[in-house]
PDB file of C-alpha atoms in Angstrom:
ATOM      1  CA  UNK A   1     160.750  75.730   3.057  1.00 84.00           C
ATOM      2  CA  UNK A   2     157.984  77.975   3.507  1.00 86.00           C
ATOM      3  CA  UNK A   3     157.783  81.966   3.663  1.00 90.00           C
ATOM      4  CA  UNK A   4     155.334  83.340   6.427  1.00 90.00           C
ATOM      5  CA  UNK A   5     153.873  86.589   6.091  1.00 93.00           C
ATOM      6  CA  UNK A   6     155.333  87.843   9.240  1.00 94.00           C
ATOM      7  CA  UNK A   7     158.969  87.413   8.121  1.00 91.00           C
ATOM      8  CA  UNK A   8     159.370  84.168   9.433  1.00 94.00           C
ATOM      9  CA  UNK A   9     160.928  81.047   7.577  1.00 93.00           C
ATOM     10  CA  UNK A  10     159.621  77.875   8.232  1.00 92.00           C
ATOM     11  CA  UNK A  11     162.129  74.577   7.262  1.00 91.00           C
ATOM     12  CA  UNK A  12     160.567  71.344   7.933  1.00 91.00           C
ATOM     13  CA  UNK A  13     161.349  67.218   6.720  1.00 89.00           C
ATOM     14  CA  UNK A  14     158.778  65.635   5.117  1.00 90.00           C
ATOM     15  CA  UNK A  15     158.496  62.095   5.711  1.00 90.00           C
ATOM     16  CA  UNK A  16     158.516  60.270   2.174  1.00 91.00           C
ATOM     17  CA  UNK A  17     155.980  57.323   2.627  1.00 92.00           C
ATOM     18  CA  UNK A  18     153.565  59.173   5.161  1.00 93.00           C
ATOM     19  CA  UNK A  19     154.158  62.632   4.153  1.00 90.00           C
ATOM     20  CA  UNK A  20     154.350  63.612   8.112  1.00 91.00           C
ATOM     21  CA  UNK A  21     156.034  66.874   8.657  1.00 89.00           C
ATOM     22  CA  UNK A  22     158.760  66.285  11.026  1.00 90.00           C
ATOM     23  CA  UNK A  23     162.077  68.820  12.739  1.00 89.00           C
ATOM     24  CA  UNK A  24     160.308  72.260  12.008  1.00 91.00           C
ATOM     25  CA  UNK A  25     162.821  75.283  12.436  1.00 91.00           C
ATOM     26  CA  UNK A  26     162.156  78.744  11.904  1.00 92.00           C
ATOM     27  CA  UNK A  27     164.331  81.849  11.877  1.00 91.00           C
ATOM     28  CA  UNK A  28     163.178  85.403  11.325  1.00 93.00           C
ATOM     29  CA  UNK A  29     164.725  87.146   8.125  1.00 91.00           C
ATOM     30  CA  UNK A  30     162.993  89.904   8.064  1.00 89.00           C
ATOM     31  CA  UNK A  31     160.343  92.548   8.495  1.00 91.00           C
ATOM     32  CA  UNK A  32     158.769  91.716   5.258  1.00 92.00           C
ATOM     33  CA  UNK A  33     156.602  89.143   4.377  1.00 94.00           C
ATOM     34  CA  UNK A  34     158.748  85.933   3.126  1.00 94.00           C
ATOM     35  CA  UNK A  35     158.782  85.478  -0.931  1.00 93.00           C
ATOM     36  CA  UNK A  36     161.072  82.061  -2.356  1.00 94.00           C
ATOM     37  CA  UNK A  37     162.751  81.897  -5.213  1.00 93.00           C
ATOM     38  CA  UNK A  38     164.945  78.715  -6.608  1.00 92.00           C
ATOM     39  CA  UNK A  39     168.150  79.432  -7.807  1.00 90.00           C
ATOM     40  CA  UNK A  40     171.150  77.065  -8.431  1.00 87.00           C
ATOM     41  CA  UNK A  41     175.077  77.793  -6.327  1.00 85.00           C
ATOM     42  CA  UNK A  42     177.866  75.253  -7.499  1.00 83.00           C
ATOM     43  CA  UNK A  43     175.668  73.411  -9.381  1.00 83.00           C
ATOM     44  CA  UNK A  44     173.087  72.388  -6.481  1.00 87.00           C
ATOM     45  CA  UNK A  45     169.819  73.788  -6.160  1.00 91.00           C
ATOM     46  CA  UNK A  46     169.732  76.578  -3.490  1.00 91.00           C
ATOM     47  CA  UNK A  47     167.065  78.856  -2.144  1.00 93.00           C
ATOM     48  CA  UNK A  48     166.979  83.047  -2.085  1.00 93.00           C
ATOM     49  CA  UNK A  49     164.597  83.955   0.603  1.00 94.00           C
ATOM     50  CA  UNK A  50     163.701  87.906   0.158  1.00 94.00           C
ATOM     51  CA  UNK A  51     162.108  89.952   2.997  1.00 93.00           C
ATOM     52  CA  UNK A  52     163.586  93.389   4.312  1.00 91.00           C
ATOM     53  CA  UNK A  53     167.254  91.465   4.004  1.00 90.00           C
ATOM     54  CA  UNK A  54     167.673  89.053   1.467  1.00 91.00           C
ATOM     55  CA  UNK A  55     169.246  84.986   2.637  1.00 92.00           C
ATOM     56  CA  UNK A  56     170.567  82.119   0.503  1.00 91.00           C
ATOM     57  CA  UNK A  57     169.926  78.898   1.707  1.00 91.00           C
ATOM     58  CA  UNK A  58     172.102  76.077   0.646  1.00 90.00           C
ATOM     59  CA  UNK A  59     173.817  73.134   0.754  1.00 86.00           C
ATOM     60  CA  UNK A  60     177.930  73.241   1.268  1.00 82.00           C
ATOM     61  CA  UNK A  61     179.928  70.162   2.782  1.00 83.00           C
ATOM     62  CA  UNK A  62     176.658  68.447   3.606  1.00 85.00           C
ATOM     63  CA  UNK A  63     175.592  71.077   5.688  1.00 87.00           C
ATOM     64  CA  UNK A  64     173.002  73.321   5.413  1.00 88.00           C
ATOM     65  CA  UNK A  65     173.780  77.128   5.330  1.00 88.00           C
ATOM     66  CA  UNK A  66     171.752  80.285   5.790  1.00 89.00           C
ATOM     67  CA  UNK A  67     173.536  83.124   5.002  1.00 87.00           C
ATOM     68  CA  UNK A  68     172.074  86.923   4.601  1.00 87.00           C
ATOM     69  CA  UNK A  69     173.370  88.943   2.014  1.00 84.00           C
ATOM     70  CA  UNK A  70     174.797  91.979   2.973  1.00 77.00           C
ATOM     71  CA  UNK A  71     173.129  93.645  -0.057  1.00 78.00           C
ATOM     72  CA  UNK A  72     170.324  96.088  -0.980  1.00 80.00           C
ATOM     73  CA  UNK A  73     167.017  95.136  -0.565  1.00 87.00           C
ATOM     74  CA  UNK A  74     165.930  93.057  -3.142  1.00 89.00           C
ATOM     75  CA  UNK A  75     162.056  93.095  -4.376  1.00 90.00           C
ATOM     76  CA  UNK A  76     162.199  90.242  -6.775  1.00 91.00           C
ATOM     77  CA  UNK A  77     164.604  87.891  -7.931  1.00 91.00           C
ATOM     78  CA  UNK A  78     164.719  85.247 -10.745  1.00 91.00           C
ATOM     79  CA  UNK A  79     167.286  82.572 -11.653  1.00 90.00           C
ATOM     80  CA  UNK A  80     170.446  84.073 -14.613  1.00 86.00           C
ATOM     81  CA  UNK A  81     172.607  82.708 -16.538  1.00 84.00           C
ATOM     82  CA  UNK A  82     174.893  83.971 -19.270  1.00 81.00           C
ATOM     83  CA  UNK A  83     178.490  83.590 -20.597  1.00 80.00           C
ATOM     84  CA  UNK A  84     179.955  85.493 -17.874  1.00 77.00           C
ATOM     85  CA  UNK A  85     177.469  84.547 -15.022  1.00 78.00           C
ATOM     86  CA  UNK A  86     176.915  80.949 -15.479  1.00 82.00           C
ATOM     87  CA  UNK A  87     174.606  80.593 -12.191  1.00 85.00           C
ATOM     88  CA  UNK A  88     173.458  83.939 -11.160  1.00 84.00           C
ATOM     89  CA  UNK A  89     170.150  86.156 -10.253  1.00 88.00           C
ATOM     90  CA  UNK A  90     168.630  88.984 -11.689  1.00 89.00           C
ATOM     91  CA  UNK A  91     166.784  90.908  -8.887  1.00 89.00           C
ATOM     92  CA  UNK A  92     165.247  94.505  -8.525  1.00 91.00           C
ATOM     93  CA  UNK A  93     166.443  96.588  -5.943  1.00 87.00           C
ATOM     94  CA  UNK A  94     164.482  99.751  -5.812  1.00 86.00           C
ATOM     95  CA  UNK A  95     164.490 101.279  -9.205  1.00 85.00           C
ATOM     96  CA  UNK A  96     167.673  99.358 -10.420  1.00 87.00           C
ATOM     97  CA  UNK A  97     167.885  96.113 -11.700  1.00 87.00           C
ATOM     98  CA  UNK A  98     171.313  94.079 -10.651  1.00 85.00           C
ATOM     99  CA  UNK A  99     173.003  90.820 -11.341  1.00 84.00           C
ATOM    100  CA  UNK A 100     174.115  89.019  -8.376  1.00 83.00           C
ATOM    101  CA  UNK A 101     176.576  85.982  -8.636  1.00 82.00           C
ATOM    102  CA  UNK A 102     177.285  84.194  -5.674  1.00 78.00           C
ATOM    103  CA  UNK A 103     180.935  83.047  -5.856  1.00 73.00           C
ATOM    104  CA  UNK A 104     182.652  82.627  -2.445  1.00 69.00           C
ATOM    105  CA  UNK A 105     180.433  80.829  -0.080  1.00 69.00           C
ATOM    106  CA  UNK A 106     181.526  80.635   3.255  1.00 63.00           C
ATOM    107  CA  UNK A 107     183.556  84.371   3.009  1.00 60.00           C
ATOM    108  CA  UNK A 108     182.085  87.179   4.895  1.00 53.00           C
ATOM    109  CA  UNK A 109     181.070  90.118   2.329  1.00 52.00           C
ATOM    110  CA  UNK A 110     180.026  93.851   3.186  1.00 55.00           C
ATOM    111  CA  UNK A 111     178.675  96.035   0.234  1.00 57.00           C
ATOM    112  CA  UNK A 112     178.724  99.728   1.346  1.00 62.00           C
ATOM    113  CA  UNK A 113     178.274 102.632  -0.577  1.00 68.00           C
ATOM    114  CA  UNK A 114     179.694 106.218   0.452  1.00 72.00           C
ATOM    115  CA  UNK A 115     179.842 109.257  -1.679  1.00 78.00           C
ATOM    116  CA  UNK A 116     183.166 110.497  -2.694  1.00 80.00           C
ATOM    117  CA  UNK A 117     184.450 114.410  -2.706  1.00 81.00           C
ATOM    118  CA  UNK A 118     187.622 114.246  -5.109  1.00 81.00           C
ATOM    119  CA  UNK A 119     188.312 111.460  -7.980  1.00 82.00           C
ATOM    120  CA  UNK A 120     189.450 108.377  -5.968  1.00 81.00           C
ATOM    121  CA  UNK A 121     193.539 107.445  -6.898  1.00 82.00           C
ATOM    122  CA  UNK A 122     194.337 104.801  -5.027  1.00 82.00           C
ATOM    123  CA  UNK A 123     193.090 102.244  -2.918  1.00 80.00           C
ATOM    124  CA  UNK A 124     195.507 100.555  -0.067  1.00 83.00           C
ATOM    125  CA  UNK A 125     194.912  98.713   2.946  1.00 81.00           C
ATOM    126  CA  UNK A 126     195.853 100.890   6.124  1.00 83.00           C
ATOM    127  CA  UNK A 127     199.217 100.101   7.715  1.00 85.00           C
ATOM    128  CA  UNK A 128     198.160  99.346  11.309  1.00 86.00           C
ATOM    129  CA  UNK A 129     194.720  98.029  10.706  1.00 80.00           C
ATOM    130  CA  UNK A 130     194.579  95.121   8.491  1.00 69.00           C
ATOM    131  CA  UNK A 131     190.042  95.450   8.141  1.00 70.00           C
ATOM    132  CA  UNK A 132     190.581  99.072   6.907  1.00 76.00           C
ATOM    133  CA  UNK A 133     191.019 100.401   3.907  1.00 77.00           C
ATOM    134  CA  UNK A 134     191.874 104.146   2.814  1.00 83.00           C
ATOM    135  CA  UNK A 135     191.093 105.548  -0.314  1.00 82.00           C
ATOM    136  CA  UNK A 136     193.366 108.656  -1.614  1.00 83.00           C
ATOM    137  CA  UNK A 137     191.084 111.181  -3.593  1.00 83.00           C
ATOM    138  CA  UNK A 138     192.613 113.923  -5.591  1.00 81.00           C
ATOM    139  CA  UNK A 139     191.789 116.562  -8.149  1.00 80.00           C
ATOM    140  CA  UNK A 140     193.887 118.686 -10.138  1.00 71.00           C
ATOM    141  CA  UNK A 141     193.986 122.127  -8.806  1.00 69.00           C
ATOM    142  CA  UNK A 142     192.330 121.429  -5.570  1.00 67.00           C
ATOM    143  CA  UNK A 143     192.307 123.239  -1.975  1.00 68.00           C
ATOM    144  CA  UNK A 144     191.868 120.975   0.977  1.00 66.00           C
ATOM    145  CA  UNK A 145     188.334 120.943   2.252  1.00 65.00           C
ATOM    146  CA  UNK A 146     188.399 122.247   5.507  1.00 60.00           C
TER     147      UNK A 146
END
């Protein structure tokens, strides 16, 4: 694998006795110019590409997966592990440092972020639309907000 400076990811064979590069594919990942970084999901070595959006590349059933992380926009990344996080990455996002684990391959995952007005209560999935969810906020002694 090889990052390009104009975002592009370049993923080519190398021929073992002649060293011949062979079945080049790229794919665009981002604005950003390409940085790799090895990690390690399930035990196999893996790769995090980081541009503008962030991509695993791995290995899962013999097949080779590139999936983008629906994640903030990681600066730098480094292999992690620990009690709790066996395989996992430490990466900078902004002016935060996180710990990202990579756990269910193959499952689609959204990470959003809104603000809140009251203390959430609850948390239930909407009746009528199963890819919904509603969160009840309240606080004690509250008008509505109109």
């Amino acid at each position: 694998n090889i990052g390009l400076h104009n975002g592009v990811l370049l993923r080519t064979a190398v021929d073992a006795l002649t060293g011949a590069l062979s079945d080049t594919r790229t794919r665009f990942v981002g604005a950003k110019p390409v940085a790799l970084q090895r990690v390690r999901v399930r035990g196999q070595p893996a790769l995090l590409a980081l541009s503008s959006r962030a991509w695993l590349c791995y290995t899962w059933q013999a097949r080779y997966h590139m999936t983008p992380l629906s994640y903030a926009q990681l600066e730098a990344a480094a292999p992690f592990a620990s009690e709790q996080c066996p395989e996992g990455v430490v990466a900078v996002a902004g002016s935060t440092v996180r710990i990202v684990a990579f756990e269910q391959l193959g499952d689609m995952f959204n990470d959003t972020e809104l603000p809140l007005r009251y203390t959430p209560r609850k948390l239930v999935a909407h009746p009528t639309r199963a890819s919904q969810l509603v969160v009840i906020e309240a606080d004690h002694r509250t008008e509505p907000y109109s």
